[in-house]
PDB file of C-alpha atoms in Angstrom:
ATOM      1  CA  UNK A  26     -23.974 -51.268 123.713  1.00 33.00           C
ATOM      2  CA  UNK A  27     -26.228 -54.382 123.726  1.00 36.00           C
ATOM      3  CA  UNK A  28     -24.766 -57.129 126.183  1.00 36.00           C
ATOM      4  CA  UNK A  29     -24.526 -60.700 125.200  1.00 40.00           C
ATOM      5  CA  UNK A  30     -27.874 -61.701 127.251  1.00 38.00           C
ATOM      6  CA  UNK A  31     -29.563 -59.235 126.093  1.00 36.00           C
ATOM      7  CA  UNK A  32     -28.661 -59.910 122.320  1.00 41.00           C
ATOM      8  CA  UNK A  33     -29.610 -63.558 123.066  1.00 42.00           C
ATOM      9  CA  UNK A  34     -33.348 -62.710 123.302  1.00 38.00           C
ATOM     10  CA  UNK A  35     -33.501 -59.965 120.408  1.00 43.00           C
ATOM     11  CA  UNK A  36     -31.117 -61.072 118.081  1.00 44.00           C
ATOM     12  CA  UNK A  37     -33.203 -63.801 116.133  1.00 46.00           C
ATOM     13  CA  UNK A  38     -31.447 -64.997 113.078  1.00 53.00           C
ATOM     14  CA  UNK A  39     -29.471 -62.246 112.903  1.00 75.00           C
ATOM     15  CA  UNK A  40     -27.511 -63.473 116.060  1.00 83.00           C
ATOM     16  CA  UNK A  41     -26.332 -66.700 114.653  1.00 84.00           C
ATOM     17  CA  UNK A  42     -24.651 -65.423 112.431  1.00 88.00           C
ATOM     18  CA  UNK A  43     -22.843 -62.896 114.590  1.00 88.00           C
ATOM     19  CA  UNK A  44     -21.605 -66.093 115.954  1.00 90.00           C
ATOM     20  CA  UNK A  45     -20.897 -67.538 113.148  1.00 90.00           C
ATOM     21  CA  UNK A  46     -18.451 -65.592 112.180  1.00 87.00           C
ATOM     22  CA  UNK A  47     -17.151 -64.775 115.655  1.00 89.00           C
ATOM     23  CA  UNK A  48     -16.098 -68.682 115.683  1.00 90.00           C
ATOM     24  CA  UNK A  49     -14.575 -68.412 112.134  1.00 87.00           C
ATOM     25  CA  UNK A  50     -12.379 -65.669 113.504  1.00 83.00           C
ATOM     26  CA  UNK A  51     -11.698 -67.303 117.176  1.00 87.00           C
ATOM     27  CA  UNK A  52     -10.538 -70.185 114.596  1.00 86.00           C
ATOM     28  CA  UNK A  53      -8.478 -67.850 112.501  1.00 80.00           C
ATOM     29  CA  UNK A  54      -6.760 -65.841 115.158  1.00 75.00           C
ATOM     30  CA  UNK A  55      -5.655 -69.272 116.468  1.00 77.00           C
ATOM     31  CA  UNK A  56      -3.898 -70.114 113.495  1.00 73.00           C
ATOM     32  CA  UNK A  57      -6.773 -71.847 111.228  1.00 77.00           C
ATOM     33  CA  UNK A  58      -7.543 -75.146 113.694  1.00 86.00           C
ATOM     34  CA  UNK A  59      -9.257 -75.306 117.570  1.00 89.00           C
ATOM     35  CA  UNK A  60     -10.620 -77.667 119.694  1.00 91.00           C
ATOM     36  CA  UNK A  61     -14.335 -76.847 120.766  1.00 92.00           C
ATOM     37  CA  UNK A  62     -13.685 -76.549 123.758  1.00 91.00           C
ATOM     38  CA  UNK A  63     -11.095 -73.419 123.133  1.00 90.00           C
ATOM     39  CA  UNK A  64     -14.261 -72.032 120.873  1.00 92.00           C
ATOM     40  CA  UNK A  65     -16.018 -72.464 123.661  1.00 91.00           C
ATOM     41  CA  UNK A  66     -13.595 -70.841 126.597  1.00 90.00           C
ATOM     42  CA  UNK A  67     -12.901 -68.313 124.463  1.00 89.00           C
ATOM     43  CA  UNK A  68     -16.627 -67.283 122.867  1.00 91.00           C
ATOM     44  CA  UNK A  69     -18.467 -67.979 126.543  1.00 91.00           C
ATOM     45  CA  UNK A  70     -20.989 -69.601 123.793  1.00 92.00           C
ATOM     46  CA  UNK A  71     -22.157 -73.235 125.038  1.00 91.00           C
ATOM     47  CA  UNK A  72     -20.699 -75.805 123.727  1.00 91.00           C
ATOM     48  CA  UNK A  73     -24.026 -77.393 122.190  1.00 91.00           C
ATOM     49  CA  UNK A  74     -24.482 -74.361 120.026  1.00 92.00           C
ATOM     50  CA  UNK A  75     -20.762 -74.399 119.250  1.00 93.00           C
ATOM     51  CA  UNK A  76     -21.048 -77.684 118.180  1.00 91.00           C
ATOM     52  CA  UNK A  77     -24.273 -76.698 115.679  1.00 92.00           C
ATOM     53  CA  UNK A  78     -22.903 -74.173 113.898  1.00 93.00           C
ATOM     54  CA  UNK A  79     -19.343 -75.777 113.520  1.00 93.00           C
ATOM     55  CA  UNK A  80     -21.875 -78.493 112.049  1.00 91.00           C
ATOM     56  CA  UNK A  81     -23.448 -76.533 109.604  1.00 92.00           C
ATOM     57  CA  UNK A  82     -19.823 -75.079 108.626  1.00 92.00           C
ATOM     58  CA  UNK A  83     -18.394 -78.363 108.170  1.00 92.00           C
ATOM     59  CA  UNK A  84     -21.503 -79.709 106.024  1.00 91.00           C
ATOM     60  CA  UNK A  85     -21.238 -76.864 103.799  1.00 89.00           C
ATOM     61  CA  UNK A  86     -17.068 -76.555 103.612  1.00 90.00           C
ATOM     62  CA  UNK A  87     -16.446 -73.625 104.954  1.00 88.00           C
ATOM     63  CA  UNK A  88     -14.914 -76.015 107.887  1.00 92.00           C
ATOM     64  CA  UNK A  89     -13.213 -79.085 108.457  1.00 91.00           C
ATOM     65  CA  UNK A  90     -12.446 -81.976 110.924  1.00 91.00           C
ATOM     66  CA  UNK A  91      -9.170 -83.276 111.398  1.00 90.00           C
ATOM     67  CA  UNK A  92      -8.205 -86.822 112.707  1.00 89.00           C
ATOM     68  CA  UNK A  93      -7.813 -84.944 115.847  1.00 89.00           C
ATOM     69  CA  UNK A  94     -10.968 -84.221 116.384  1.00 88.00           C
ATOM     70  CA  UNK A  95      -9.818 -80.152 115.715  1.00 92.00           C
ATOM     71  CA  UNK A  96     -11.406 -78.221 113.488  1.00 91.00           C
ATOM     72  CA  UNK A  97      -9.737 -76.374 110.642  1.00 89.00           C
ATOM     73  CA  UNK A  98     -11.116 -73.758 108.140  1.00 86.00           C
ATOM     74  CA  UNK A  99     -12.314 -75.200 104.979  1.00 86.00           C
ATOM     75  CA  UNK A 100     -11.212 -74.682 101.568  1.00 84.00           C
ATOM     76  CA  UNK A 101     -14.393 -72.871 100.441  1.00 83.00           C
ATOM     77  CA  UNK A 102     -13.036 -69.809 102.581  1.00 80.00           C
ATOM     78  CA  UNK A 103     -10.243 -69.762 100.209  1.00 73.00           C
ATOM     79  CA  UNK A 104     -12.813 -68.393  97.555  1.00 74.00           C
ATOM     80  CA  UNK A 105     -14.414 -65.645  99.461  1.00 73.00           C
ATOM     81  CA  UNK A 106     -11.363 -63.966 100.868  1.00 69.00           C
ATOM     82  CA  UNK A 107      -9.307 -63.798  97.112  1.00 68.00           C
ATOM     83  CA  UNK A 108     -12.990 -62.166  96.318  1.00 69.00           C
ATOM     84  CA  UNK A 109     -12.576 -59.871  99.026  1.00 69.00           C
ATOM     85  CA  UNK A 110      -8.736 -59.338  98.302  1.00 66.00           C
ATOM     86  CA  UNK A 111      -9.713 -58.353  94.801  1.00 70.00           C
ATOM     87  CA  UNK A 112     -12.490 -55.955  96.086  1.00 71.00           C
ATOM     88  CA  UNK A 113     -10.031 -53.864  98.468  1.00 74.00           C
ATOM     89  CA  UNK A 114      -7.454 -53.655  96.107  1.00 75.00           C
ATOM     90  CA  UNK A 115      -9.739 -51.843  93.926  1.00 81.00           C
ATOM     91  CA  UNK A 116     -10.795 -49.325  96.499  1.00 85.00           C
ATOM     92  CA  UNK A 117      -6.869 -48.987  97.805  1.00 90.00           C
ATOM     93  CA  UNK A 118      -5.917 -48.194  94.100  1.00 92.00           C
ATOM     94  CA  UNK A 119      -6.772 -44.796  93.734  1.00 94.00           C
ATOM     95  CA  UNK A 120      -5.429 -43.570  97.317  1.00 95.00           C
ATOM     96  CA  UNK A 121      -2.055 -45.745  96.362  1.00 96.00           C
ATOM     97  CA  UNK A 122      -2.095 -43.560  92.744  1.00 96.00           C
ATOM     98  CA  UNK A 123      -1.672 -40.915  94.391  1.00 96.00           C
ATOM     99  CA  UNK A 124       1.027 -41.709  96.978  1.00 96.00           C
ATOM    100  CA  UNK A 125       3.022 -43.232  93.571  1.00 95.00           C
ATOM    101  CA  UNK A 126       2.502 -39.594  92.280  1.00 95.00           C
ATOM    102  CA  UNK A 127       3.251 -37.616  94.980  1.00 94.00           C
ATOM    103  CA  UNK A 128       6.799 -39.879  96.080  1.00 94.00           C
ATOM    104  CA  UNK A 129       7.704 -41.562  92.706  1.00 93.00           C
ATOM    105  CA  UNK A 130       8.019 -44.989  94.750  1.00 94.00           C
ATOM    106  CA  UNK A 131       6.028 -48.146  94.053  1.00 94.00           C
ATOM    107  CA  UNK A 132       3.138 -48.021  96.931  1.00 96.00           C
ATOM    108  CA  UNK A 133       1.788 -51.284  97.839  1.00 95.00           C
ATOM    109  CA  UNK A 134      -1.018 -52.509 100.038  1.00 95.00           C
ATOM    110  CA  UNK A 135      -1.167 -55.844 101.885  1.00 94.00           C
ATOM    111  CA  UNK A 136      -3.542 -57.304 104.452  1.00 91.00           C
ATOM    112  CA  UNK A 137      -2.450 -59.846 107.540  1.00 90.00           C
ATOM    113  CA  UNK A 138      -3.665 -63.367 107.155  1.00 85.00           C
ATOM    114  CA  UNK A 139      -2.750 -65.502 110.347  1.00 81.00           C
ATOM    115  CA  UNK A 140       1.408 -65.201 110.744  1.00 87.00           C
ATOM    116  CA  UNK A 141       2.349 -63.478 106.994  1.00 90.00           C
ATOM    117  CA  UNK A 142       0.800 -60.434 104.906  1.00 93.00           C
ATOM    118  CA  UNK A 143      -1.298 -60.693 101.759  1.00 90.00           C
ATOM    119  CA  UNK A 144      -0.215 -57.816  98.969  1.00 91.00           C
ATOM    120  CA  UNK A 145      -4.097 -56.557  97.561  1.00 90.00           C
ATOM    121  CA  UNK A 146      -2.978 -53.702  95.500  1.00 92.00           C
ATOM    122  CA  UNK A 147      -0.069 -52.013  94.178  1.00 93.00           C
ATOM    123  CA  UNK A 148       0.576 -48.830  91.208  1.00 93.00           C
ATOM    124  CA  UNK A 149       4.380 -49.086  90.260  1.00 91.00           C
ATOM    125  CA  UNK A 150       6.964 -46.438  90.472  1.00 88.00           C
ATOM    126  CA  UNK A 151       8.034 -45.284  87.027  1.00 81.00           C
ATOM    127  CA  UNK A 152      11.367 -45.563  87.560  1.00 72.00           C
ATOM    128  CA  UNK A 153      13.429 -48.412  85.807  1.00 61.00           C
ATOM    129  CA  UNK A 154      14.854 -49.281  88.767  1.00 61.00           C
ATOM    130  CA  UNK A 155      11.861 -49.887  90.535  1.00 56.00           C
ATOM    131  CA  UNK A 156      10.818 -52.381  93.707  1.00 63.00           C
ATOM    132  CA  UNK A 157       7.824 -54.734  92.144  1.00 61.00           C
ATOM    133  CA  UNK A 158       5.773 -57.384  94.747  1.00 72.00           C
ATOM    134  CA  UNK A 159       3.234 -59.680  92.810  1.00 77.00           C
ATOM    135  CA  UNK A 160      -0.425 -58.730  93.829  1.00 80.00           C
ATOM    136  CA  UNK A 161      -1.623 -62.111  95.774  1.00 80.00           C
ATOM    137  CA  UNK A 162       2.343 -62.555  97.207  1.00 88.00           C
ATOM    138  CA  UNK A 163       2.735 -63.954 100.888  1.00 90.00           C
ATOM    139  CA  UNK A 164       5.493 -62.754 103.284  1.00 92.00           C
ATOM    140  CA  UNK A 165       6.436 -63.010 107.153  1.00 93.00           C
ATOM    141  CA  UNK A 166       5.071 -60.025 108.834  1.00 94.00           C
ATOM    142  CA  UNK A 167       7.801 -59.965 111.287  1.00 96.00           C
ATOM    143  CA  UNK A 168      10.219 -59.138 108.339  1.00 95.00           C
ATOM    144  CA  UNK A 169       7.853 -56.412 106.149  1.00 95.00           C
ATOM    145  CA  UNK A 170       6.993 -53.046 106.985  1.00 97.00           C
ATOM    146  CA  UNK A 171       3.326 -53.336 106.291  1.00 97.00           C
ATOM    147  CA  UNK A 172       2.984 -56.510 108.789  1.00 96.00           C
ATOM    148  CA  UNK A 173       4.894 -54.571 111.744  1.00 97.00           C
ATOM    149  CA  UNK A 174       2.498 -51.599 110.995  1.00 97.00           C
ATOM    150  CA  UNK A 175      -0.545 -53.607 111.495  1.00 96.00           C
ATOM    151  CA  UNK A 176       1.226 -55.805 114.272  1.00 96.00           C
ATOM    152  CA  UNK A 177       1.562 -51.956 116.203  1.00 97.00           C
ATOM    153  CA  UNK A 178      -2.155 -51.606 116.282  1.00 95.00           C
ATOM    154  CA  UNK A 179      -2.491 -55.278 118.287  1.00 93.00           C
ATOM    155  CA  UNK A 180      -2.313 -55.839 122.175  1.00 92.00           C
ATOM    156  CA  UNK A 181       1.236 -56.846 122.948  1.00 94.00           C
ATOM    157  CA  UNK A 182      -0.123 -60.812 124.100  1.00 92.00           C
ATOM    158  CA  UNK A 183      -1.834 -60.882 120.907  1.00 89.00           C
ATOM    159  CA  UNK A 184       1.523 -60.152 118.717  1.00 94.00           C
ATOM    160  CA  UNK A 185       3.472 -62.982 121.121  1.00 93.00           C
ATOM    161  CA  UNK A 186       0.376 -65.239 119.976  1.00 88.00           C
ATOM    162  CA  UNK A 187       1.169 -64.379 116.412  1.00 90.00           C
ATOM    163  CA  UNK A 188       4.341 -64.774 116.268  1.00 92.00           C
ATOM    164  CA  UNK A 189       4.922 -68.246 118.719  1.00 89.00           C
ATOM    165  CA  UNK A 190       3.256 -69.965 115.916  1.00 86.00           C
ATOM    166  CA  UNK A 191       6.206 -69.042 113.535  1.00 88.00           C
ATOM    167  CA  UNK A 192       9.911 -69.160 113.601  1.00 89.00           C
ATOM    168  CA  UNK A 193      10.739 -65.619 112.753  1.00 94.00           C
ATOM    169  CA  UNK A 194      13.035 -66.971 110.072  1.00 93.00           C
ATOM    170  CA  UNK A 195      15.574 -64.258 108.959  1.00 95.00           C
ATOM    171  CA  UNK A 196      15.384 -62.998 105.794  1.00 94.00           C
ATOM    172  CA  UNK A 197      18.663 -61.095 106.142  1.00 95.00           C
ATOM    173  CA  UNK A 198      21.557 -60.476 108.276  1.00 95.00           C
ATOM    174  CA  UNK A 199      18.863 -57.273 109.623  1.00 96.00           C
ATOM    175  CA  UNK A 200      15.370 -58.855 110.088  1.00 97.00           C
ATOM    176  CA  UNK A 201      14.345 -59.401 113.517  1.00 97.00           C
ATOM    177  CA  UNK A 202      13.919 -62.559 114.850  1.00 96.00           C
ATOM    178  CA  UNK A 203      12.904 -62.779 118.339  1.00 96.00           C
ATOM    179  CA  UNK A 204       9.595 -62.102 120.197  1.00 96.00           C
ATOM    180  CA  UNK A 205      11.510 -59.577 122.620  1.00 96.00           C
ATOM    181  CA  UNK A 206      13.245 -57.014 119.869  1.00 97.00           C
ATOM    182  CA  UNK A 207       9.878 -57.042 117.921  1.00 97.00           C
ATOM    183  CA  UNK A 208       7.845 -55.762 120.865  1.00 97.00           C
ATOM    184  CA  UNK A 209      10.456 -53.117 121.197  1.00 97.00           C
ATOM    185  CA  UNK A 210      10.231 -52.538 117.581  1.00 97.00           C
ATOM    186  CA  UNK A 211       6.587 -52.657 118.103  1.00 97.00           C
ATOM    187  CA  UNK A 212       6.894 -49.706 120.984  1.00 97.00           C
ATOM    188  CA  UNK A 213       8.845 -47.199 118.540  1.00 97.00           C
ATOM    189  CA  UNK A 214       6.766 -47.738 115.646  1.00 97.00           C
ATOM    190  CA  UNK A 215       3.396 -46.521 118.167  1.00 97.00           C
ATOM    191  CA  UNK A 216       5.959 -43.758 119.166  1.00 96.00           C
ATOM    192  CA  UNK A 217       6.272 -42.300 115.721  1.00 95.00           C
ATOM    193  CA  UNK A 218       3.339 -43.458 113.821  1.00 95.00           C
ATOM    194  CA  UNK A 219       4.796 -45.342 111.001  1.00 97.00           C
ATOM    195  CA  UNK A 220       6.863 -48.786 110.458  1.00 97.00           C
ATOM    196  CA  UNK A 221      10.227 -49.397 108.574  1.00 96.00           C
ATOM    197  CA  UNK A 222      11.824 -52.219 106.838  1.00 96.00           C
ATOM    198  CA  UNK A 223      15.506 -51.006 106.263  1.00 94.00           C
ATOM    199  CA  UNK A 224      16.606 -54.135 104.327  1.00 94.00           C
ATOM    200  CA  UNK A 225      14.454 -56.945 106.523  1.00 95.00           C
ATOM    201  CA  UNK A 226      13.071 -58.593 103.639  1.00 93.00           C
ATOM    202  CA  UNK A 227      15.270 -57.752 100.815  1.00 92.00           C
ATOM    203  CA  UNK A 228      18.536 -56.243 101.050  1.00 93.00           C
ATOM    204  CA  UNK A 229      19.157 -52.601  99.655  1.00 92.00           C
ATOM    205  CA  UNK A 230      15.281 -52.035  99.884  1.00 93.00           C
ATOM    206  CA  UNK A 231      13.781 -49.880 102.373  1.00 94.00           C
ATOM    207  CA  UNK A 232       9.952 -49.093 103.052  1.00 96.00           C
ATOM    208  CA  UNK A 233       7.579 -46.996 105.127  1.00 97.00           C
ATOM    209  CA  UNK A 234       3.984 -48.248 106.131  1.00 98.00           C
ATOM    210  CA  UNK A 235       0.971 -47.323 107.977  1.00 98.00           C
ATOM    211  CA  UNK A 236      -1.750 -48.947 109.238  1.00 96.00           C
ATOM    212  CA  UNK A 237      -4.950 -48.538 107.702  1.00 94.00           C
ATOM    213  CA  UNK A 238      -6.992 -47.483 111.139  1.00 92.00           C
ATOM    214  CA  UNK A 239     -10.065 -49.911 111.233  1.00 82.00           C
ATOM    215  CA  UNK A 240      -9.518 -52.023 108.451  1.00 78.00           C
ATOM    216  CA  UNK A 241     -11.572 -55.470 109.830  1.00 68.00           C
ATOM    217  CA  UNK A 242      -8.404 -57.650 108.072  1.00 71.00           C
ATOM    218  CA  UNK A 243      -5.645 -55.370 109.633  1.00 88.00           C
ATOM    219  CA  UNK A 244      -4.514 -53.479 106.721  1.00 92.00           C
ATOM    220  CA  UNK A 245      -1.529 -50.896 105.848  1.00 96.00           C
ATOM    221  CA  UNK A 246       0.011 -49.164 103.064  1.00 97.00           C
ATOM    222  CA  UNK A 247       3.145 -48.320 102.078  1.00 97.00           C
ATOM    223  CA  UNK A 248       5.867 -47.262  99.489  1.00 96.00           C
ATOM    224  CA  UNK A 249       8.536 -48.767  98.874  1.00 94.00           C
ATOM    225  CA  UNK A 250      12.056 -48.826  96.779  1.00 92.00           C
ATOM    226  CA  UNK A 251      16.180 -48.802  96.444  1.00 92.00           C
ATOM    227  CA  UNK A 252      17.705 -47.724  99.672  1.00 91.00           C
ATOM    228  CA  UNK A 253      19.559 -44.738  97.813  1.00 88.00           C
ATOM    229  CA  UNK A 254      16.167 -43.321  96.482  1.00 91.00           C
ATOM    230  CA  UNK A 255      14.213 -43.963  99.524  1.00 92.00           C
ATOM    231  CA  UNK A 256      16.703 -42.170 102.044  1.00 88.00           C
ATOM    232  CA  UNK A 257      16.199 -38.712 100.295  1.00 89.00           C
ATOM    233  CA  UNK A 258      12.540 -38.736 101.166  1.00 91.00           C
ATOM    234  CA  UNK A 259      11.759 -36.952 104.254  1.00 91.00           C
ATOM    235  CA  UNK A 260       9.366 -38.833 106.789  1.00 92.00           C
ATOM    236  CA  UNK A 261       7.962 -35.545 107.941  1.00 93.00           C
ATOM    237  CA  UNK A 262       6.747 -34.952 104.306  1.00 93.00           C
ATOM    238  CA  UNK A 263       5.760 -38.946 103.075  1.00 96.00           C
ATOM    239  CA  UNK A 264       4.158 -39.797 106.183  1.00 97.00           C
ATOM    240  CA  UNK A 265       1.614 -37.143 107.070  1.00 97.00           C
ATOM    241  CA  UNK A 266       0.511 -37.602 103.324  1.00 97.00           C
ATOM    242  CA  UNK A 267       0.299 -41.755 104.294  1.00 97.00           C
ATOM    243  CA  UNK A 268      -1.309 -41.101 107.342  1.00 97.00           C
ATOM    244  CA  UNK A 269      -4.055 -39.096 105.394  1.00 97.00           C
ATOM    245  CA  UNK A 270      -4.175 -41.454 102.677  1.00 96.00           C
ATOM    246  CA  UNK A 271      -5.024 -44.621 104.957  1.00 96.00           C
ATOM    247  CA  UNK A 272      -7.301 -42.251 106.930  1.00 94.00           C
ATOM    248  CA  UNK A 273      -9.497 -41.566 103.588  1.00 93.00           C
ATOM    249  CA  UNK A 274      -9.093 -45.250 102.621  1.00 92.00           C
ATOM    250  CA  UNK A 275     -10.509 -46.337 106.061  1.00 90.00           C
ATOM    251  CA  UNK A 276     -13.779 -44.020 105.512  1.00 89.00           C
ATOM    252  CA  UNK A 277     -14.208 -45.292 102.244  1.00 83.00           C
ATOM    253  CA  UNK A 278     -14.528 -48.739 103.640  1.00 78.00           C
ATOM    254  CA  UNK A 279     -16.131 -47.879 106.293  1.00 74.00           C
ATOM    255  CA  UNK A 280     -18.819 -46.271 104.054  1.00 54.00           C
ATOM    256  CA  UNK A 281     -18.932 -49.683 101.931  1.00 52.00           C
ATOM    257  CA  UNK A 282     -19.708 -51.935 104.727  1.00 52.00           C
ATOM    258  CA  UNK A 283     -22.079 -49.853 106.393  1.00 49.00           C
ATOM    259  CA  UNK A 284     -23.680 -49.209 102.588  1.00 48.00           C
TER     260      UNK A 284
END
């Protein structure tokens, strides 16, 4: 692997935009607004060549400065990532067809964005009692299944980072709401390879997720529906067919972005 030195006297053009976008995502993974000098501790980039390209963001919107002197990501982000959204969801669709087919459950997939998950994609179950999340819908990751599958692929400091900036509100009497039981929660779902929400967002509905391994937004999928249906399906059946799934999904994209 090419070290940063080196890369500083072969990468060209090519480099500044590595670090471009490495300070859009030091700013996203610290909750959409930094101070240069946390760019700067946390990039080992100078701060002169922070403060360039956070200039060129800013002059073309894709960054802001607050009355703080902070800088926030700008609103011509919000553009390219519902582009992006719609683009996965149309890869996910076939692989979630199939997991609809195969269980009879509505199978979603969602992507994290800062402290909540994003639902991309979904095919409904065609059952008329069926579970049904609007395509574009924010939730707390602490309280889905999807977000505590892709929280289980993170360093353990980097899920306390996530979730100090919210307040873990409960959704009902089971979601988990402190730093300490999520970890654990965290630590079981690496043990058995797949996450759970038994009635954390909504009552009477349960869902299993997995992550999507290598997805560059943290991704999962899942399936989802009434408690009754969704406690006749066996786990050693639904998840080695998820597990697959997200495994052909994630060579599919990587294929795309290597393309």
């Amino acid at each position: 692997m090419t070290t940063g030195p080196q890369r500083a006297t072969q990468g060209g053009g090519v480099q500044s935009v590595e670090r471009t976008f490495e300070l859009l995502e030091l700013m996203a993974d610290a909750g959409g607004e930094v101070a240069l000098s946390e760019l700067a501790e946390k990039s080992g980039l100078p701060l002169p060549t922070i403060h360039r390209i956070i200039r060129t963001l800013v002059s073309n919107g894709y960054a802001r400065q607050q009355p703080s002197r902070r800088y926030a990501l700008g609103p011509r982000l919000i553009r390219l990532g519902e582009t992006a959204s719609r683009a996965l969801g149309s890869w996910a669709r076939p692989y979630l067809a199939e997991l609809t087919e195969a269980t009879g459950e509505t199978s979603n997939m969602a992507v994290l964005d800062g402290e909540q998950v994003v639902y991309v994609a979904q095919v409904p179950s065609q059952h008329s009692m069926r579970m049904f999340t609007e395509v574009g819908r924010r939730v707390d990751a602490h309280a889905t299944a999807v977000g505590k599958a892709v929280m289980a692929t993170m360093p353990p400091e980097t899920v306390t980072q996530l979730l100090s900036r919210t307040t873990m509100q409960p959704q009902t009497e089971r979601t988990i709401t402190t730093v300490e039981a999520m970890q654990e929660e965290l630590g079981r779902i690496r043990q058995q390879g797949y996450a759970l929400d038994d009635g954390e967002q909504e009552v009477g509905v349960r869902c299993y997720a997995v992550a999507v391994p290598g997805a560059p937004a943290g991704a999962a999928i899942s399936i989802s529906g009434p408690e009754g249906r969704m406690t006749r399906i066996s786990t050693d059946e639904v998840i080695p067919l998820m597990k697959r799934l997200a495994n052909d999904l994630s060579a599919e994209l990587s294929v795309s972005n290597t393309a």
